[in-house]
Coordinates of C-alpha atoms in Angstrom, one line a residue:
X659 CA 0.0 0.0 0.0
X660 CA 1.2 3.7 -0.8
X661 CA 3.0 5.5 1.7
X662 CA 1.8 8.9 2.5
X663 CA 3.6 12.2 2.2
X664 CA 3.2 13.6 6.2
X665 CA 6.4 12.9 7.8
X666 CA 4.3 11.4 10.6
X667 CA 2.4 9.0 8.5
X668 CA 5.4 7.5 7.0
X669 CA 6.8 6.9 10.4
X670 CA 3.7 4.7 11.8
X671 CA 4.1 3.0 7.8
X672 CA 7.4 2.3 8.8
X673 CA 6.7 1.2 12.5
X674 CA 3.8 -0.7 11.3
X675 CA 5.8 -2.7 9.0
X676 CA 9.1 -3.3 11.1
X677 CA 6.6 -4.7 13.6
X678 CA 4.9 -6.7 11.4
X679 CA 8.2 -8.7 10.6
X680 CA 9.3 -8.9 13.9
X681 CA 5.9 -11.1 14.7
X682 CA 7.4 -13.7 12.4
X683 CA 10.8 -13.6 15.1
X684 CA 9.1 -13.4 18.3
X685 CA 5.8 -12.1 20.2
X686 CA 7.7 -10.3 22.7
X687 CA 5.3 -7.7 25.6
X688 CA 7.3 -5.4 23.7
X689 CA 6.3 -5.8 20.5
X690 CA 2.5 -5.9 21.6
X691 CA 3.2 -2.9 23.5
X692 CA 4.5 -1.1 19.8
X693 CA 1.7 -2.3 18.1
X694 CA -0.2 -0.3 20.9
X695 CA 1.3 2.8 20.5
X696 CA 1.4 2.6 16.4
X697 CA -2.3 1.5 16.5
X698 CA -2.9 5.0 19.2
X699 CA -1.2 6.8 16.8
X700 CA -3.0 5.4 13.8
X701 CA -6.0 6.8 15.9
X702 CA -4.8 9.8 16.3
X703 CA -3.6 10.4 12.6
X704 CA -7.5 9.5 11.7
X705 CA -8.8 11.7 13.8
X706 CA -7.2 14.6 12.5
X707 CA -7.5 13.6 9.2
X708 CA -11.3 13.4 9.8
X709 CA -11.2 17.5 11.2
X710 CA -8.9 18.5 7.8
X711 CA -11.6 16.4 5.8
X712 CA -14.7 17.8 7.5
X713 CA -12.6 21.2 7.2
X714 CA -12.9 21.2 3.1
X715 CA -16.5 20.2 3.5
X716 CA -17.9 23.3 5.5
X717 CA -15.9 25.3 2.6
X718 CA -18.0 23.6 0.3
X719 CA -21.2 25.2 1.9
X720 CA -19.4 28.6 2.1
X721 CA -18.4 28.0 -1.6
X722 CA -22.1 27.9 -2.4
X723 CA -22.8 30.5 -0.8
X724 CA -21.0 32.2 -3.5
X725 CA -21.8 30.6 -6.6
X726 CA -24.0 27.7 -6.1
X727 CA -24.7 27.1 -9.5
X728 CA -20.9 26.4 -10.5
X729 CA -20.0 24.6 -6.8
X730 CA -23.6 22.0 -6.7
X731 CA -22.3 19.8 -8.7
X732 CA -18.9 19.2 -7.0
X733 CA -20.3 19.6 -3.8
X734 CA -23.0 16.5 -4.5
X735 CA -20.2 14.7 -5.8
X736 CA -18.0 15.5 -2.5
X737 CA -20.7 14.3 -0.1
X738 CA -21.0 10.9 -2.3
X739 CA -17.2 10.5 -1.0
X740 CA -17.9 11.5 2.5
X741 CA -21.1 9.0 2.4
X742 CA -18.8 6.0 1.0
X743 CA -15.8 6.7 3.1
X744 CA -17.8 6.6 6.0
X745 CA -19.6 3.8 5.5
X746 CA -16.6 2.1 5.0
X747 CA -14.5 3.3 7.9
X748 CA -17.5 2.5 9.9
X749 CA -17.7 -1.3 9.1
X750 CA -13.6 -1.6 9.7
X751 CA -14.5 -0.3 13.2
X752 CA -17.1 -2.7 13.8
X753 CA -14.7 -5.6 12.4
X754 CA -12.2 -4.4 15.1
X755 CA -14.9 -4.5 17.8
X756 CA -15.9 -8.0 16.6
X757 CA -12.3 -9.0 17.1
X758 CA -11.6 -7.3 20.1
X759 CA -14.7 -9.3 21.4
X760 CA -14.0 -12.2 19.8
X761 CA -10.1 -12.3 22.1
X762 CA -12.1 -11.5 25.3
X763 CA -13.2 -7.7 25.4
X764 CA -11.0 -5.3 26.7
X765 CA -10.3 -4.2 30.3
X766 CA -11.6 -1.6 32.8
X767 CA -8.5 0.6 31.2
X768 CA -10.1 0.2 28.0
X769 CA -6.9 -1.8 26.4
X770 CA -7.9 -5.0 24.6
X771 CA -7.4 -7.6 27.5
X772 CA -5.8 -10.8 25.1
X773 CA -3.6 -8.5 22.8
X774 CA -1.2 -11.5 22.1
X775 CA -4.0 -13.9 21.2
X776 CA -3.9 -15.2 17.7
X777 CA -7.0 -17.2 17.4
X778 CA -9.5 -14.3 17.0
X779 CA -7.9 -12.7 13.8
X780 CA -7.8 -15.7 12.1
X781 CA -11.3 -17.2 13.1
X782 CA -13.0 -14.0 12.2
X783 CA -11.4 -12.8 9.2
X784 CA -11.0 -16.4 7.9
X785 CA -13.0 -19.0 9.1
X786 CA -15.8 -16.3 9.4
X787 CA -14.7 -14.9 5.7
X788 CA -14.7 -11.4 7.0
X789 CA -11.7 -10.8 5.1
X790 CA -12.0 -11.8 2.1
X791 CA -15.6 -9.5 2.1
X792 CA -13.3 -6.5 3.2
X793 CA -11.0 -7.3 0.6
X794 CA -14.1 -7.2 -1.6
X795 CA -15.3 -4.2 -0.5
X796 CA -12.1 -2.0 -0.5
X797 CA -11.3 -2.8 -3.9
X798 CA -14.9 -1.5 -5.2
X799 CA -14.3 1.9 -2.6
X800 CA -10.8 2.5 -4.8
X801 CA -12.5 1.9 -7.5
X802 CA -15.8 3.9 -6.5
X803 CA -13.5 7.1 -5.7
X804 CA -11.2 7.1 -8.7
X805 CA -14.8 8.0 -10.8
X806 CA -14.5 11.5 -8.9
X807 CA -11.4 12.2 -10.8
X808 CA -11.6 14.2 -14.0
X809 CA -10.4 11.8 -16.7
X810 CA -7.2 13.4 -17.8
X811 CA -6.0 13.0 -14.3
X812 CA -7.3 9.3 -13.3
X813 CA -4.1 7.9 -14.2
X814 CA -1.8 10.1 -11.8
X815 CA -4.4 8.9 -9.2
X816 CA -4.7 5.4 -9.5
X817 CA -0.8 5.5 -9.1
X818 CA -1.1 8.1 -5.6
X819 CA -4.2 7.2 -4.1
X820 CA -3.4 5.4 -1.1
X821 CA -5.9 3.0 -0.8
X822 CA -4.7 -0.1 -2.1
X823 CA -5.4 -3.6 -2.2
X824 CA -2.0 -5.5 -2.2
X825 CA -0.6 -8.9 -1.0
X826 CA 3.0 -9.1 0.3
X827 CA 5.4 -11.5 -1.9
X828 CA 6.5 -13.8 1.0
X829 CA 5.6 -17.2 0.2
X830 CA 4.1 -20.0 2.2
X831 CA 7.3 -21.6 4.1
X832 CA 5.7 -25.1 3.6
X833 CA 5.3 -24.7 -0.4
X834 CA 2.3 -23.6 -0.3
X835 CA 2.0 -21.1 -2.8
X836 CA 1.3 -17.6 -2.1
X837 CA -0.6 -16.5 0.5
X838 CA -4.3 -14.9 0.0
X839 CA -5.0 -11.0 0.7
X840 CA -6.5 -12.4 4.0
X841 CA -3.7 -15.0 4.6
X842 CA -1.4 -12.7 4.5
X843 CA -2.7 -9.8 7.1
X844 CA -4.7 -12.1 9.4
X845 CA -3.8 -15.5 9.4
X846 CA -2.3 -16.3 13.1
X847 CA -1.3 -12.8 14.0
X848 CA -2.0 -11.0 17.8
X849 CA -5.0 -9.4 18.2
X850 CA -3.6 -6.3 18.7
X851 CA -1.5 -6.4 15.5
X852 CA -4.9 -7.3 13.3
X853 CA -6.6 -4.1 15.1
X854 CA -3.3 -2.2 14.0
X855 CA -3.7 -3.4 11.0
X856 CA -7.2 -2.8 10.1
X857 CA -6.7 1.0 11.6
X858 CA -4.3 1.3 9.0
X859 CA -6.9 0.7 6.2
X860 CA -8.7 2.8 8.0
X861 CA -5.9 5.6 7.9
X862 CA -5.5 4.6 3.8
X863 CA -9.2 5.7 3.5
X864 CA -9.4 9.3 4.9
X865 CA -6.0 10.0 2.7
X866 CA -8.2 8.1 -0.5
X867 CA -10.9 10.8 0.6
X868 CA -9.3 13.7 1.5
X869 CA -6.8 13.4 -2.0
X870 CA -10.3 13.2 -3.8
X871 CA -12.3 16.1 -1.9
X872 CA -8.7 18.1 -2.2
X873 CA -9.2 17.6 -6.4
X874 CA -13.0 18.4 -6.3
X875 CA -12.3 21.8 -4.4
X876 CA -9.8 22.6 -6.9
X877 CA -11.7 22.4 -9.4
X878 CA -13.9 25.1 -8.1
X879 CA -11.1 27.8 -9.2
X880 CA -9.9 25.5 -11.8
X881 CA -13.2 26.3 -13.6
X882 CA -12.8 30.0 -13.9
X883 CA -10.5 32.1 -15.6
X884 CA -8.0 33.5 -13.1
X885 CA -8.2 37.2 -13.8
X886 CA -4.7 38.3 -11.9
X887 CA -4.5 42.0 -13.0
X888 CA -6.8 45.2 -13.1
X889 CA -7.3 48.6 -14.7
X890 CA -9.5 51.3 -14.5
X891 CA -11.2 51.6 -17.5
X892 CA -13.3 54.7 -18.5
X893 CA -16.5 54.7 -21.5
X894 CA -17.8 58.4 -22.0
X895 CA -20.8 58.7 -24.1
X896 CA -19.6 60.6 -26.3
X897 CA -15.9 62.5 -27.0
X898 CA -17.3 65.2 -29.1
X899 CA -19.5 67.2 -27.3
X900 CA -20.9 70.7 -27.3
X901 CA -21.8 73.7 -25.1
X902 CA -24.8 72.8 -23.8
X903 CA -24.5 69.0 -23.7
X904 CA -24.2 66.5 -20.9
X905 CA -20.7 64.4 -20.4
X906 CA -21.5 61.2 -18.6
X907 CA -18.5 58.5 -18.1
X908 CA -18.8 55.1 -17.0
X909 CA -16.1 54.1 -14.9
X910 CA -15.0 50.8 -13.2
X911 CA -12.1 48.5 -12.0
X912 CA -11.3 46.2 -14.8
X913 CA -9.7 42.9 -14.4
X914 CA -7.8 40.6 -17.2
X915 CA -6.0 37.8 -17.4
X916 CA -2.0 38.0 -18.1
X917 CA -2.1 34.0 -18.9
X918 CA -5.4 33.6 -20.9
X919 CA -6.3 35.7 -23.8
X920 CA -9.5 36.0 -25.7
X921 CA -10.3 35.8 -29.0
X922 CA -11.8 38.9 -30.1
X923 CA -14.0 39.7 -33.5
X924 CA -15.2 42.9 -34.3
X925 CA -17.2 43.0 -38.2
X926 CA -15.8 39.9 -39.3
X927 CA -11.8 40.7 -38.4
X928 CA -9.8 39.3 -35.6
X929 CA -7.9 41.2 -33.4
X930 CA -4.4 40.9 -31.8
X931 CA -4.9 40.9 -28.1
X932 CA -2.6 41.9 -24.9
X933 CA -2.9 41.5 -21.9
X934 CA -6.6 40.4 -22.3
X935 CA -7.5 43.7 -24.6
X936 CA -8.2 44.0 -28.2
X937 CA -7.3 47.3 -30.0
X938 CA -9.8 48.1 -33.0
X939 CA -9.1 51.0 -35.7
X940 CA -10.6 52.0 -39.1
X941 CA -11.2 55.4 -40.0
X942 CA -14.6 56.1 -40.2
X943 CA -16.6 57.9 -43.0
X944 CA -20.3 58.6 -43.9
X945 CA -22.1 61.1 -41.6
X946 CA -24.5 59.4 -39.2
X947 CA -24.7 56.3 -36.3
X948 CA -22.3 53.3 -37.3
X949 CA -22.1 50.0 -35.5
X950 CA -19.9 47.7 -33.7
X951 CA -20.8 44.1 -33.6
X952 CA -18.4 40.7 -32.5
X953 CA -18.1 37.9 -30.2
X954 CA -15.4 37.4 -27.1
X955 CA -14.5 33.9 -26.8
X956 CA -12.9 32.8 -23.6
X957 CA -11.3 29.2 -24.3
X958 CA -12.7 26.8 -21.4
X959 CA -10.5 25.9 -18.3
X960 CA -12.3 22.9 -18.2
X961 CA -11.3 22.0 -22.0
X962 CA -15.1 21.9 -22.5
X963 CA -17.0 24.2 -24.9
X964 CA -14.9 27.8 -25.4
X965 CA -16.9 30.8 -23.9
X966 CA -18.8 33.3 -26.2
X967 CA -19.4 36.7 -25.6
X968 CA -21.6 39.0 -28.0
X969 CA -21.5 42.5 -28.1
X970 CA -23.1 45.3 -29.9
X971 CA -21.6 49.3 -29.8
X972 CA -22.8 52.3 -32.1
X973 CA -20.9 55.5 -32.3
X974 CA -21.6 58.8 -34.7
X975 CA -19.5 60.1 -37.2
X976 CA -20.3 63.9 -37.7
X977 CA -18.6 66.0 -40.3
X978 CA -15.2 68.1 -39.4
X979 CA -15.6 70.8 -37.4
X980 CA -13.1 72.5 -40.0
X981 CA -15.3 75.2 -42.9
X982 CA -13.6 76.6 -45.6
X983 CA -15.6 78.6 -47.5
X984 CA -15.4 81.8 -50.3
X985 CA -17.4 84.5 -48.5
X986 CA -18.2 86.1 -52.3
X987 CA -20.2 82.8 -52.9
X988 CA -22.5 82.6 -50.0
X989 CA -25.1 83.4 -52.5
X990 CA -28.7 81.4 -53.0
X991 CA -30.2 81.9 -56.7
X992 CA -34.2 82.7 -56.9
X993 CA -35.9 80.3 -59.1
X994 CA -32.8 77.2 -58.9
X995 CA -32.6 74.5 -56.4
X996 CA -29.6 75.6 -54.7
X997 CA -27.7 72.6 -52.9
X998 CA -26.8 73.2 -49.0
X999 CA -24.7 70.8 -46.6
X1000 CA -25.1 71.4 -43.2
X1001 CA -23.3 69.4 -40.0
X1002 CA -22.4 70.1 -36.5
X1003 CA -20.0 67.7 -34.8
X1004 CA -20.7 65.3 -32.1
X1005 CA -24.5 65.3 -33.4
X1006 CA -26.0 62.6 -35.0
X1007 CA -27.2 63.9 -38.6
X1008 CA -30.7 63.0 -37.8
X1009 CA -30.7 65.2 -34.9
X1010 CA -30.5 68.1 -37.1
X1011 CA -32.7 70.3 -38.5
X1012 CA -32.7 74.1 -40.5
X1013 CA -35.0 76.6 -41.6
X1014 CA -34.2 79.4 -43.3
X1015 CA -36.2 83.6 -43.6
X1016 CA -37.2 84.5 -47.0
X1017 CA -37.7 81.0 -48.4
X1018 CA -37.8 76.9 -48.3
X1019 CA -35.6 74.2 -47.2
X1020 CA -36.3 70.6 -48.1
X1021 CA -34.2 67.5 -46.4
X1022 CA -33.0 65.3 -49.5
X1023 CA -30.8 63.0 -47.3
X1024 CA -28.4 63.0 -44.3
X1025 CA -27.0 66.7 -43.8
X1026 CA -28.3 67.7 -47.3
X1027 CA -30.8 69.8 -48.1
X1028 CA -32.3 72.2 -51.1
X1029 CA -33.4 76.1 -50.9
X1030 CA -35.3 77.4 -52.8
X1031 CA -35.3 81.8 -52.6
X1032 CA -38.1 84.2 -54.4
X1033 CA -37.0 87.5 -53.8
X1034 CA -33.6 89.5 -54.0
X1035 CA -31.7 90.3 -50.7
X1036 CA -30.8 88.6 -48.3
X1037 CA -31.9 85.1 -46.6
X1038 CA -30.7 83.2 -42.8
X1039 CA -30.6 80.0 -42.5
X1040 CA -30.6 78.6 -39.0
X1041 CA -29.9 75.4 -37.8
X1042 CA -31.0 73.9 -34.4
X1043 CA -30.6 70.5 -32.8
X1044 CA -32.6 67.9 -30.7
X1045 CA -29.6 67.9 -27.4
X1046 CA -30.4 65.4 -24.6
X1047 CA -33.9 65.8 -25.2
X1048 CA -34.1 69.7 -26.1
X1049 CA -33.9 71.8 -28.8
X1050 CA -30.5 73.9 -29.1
X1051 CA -29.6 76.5 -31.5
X1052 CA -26.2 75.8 -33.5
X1053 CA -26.4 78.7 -34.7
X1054 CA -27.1 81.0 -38.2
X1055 CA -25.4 82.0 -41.4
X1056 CA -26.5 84.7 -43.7
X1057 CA -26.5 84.5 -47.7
X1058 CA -27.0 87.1 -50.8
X1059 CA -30.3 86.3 -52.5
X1060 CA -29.8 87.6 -56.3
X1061 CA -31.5 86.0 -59.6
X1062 CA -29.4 83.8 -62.0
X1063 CA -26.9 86.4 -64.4
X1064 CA -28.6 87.2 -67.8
X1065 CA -27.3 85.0 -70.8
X1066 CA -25.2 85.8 -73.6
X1067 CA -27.2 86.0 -77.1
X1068 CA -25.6 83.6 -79.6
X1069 CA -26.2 82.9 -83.5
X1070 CA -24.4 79.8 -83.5
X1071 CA -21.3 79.9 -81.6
X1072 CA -20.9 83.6 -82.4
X1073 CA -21.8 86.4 -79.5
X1074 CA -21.8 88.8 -82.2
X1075 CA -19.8 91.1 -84.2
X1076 CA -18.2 89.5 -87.4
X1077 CA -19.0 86.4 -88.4
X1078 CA -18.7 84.3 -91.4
X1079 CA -22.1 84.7 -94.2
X1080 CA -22.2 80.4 -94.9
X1081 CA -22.2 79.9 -91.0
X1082 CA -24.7 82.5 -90.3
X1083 CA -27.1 81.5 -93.1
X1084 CA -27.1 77.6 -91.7
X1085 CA -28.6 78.2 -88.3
X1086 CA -32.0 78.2 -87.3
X1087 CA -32.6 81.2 -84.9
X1088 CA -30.9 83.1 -81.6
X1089 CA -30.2 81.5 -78.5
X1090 CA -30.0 82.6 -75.1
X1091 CA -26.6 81.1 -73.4
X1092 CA -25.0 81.0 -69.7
X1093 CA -21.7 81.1 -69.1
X1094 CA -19.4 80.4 -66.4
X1095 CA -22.3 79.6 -64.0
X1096 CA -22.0 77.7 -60.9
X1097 CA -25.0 75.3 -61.6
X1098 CA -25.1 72.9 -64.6
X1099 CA -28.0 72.7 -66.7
X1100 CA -29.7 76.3 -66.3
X1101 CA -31.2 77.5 -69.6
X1102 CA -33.1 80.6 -70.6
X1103 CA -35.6 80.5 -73.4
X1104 CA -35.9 82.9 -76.2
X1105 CA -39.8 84.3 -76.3
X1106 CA -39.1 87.0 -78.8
X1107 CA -37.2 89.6 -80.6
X1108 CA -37.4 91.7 -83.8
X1109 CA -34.5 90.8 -86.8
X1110 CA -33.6 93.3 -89.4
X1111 CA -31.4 92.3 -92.1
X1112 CA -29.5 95.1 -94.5
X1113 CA -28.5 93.4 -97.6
X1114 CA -26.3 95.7 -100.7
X1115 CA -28.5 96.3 -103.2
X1116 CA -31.6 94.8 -101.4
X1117 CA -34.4 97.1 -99.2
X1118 CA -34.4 96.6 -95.4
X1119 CA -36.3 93.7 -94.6
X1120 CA -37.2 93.0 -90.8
X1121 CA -39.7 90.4 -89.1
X1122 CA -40.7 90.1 -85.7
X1123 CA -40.3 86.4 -83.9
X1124 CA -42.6 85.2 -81.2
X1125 CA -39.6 81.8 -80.4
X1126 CA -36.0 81.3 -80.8
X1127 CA -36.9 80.7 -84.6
X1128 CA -35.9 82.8 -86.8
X1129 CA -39.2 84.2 -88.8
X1130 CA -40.8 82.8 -91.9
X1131 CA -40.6 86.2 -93.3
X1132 CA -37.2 86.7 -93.9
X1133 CA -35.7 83.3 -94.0
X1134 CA -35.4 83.7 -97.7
X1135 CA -33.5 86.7 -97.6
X1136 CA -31.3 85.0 -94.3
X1137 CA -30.7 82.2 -97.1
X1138 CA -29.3 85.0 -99.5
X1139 CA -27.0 86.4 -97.0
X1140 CA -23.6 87.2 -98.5
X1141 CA -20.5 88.8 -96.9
X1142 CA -20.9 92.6 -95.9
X1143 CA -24.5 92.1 -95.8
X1144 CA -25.6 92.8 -91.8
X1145 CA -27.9 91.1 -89.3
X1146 CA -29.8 93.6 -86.6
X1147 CA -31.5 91.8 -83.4
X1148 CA -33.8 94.2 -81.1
X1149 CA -35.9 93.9 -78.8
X1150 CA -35.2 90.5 -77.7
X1151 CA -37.2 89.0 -74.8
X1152 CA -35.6 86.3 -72.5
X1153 CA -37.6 83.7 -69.9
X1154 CA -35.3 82.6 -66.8
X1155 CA -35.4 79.3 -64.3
X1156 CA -36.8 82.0 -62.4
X1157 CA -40.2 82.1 -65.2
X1158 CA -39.4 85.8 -65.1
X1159 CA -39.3 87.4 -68.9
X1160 CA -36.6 90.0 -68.9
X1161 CA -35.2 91.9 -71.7
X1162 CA -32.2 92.2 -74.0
X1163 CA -29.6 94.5 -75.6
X1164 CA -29.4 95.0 -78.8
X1165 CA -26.5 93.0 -81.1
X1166 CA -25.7 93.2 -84.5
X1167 CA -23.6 90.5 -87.2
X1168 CA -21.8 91.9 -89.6
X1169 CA -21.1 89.1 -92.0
X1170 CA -17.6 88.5 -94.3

């Protein structure tokens, strides 16, 4: 059987078994009087094993206390090894009674009155076959207790634990063969050496159960994550704020693990990890609330299934609080559609709102909205907010109302002046151009004018248009145009985005 690690255990192993050979010499007073004191001290060793036993159990209770939801189970499975071993222990103890009895009782000093008598080992734990029926029964306790143990470690314990059912190698001195587990321990020994000796299996079992309640406490810790360090760690709601808004910051003790990191995903991409944190970076882009989204897996310390962790976080991305702008172009068109961005950072676009004096806004999308302006002037647009709840002014800007810049009259490419006869005499009437305007796509439409055309040799002819067209009247004589002939255009009539007719100066072609 396996020798424990206390120095004072291995010394009453060591008595035990130097006075278990010295039986075969001689049964000396003396040697009854060892077996005495190794089987009081045997007695003593149990007892305090029992107190460090019952020890662990109470912080089982305390343990629940705590976290019974982790600790139930290996608390249920620690009382199953306090039931077992003390069913055993108990029925060793009535063996030695039965014994003791068996030899004569004891006396009125309580010591076992026939301790040199061999008959009563050997009748009851042979002829009676108590022994073999403790051998038996030890041999299912061992293996009863080694299904406590987690399976990756059963093999360390069925080397360690110290119950053990074992028969010394001595043989039978008549050529017998070997002797039985019962032979061996019982056969023909003192009385008081078989009560040693079944104390010691008695000893063997609190060590079985207190190396098996040791593991089952363990594993209490052994099934968290030991988080060894802290930091504070700070979460503001926001780290772009404005006058008038409300800071509020979360702040807490921290604790990580320098031995176990996590696995950390955040949108699809693994992070490196330190010291149990996860660093994330992109730069951001697109005005409005974004999203965070992953999992923190925690690998098991139990090698079971790995721990996961979901998490959602949203965060807004405002535009920069940096404005360039040309203070000449602050300037809203009457009759267009004119484009306006506005932004204020650390609000959410949606929060946002404008309005503006002398005309309309309309929201188109996030931070983007159209004026429209009627009359000539100027026009404010101001912009407020919805701020924890209330509405706050982010203030106003002021813009020059004026209508869209007349056009430029054109024959063909030509503004006026000289121009070729063959190119003249191919077009199809007088248009009404803008140049070097801001906005794309503004026309004006021609509603009218009056053409005169003075041809050598030929009378004044004129004709009045009521379109771009040029008139029926003279587009045979347009036809006939020839170089130093000249082309006359009056009182021409122009309609803006702004519906708005509006008049023209004057141009004349002369033709080469």
């Amino acid at each position: 059987m396996a020798l424990p690690k206390d120095p004072r255990q291995k010394m009453i192993n060591i008595m035990y078994l130097v006075l278990t050979a010295m039986l075969a010499l001689n049964v000396s007073a003396e040697i009854l009087n060892a077996f005495s004191i190794v089987n009081n001290s045997i007695n003593t060793s149990n007892k305090s094993l029992t107190d460090k036993n019952n020890f662990i159990y109470s912080q089982f209770e305390a343990q629940m206390k705590e976290n019974a939801a982790k600790v139930a189970p290996l608390k249920a499975k620690a009382d199953q090894v306090k039931k077992l071993s003390t069913s055993m222990f108990d029925y060793i103890e009535s063996l030695k009674e039965t014994i003791i009895n068996e030899s004569g009782g004891k006396d009125e000093h309580g010591e076992i009155k026939d301790k040199a008598g061999l008959d009563a080992p050997t009748r009851v734990m042979e002829n009676m076959k108590k022994g073999p029926e403790l051998e038996a029964k030890l041999g299912q306790l061992r293996e009863q207790l080694l299904t406590f143990v987690e399976p990756a470690r059963k093999a360390q314990f069925e080397k360690t634990l110290p119950l053990k059912i074992e028969v010394g190698k001595s043989n039978d001195e008549h050529g017998g063969g070997p002797k039985t587990w019962t032979t061996y321990h019982f056969n023909m020994v003192p009385t008081v050496a078989a009560v040693t000796i079944l104390g010691k299996f008695q000893n063997d079992i609190k060590n079985s159960e207190s190396a098996i309640i040791d593991d089952l406490f363990r594993q209490i810790d052994a099934k968290s994550i030991k988080f060894d360090q802290i930091a504070p760690f700070i979460s503001l709601n926001s780290k772009n704020l404005m006058e008038g808004q409300t800071l509020t910051a979360n702040i807490a003790m921290g604790a990580y693990s320098t031995t176990v990191n996590p696995v950390i995903m955040v949108n699809g991409k693994a992070l490196e990890v330190d010291k149990g944190m996860g660093t994330y970076s992109i730069p951001v882009s697109g005005i409005g609330e974004k999203t965070l989204t992953g999992t923190i897996t925690f690998p098991s310390p139990t090698g079971g299934d790995p721990i996961v962790k979901n998490f959602t976080e949203t965060y807004n991305v405002g535009a920069s609080t940096t404005s360039i702008s040309a203070d000449k172009m602050n300037v809203l068109y009457i009759g267009l559609q004119n484009p306006i961005s506005i932004s204020a950072a650390g609000v959410p676009a949606e929060q946002v709102s404008a309005s503006i004096s002398g005309g309309n806004m309309t929201k188109r999308g996030s931070g983007e909205y159209l004026v429209t302006v009627s009359q000539p002037g100027k026009a404010v647009i101001n912009v407020v907010a919805t701020v924890d709840g209330k509405t706050k002014s982010l203030g106003q800007k002021e813009f020059r109302v004026k209508r869209v810049p007349d056009p430029v009259l054109k024959v063909g490419a030509n503004k006026g002046g000289s121009m070729k006869a063959a190119d003249f005499k191919v077009q199809g009437g007088l248009r009404a151009d803008l140049e070097d305007f801001e906005f794309e796509g503004v026309k004006y439409e021609v509603i009218g004018y009056r053409v005169g055309i003075s041809a050598k040799g030929k009378e004044y002819q004129e004709g009045d248009a009521t379109s771009a067209y040029f008139p029926g009247n003279v587009a045979a004589s347009i036809r006939s145009l020839r170089p130093g002939d000249e082309v006359y255009f009056e009182n021409v009539k122009v309609k803006g985005p702004d519906g708005i007719v509006r008049p023209m100066p004057s141009t004349i072609y002369k033709l080469n």
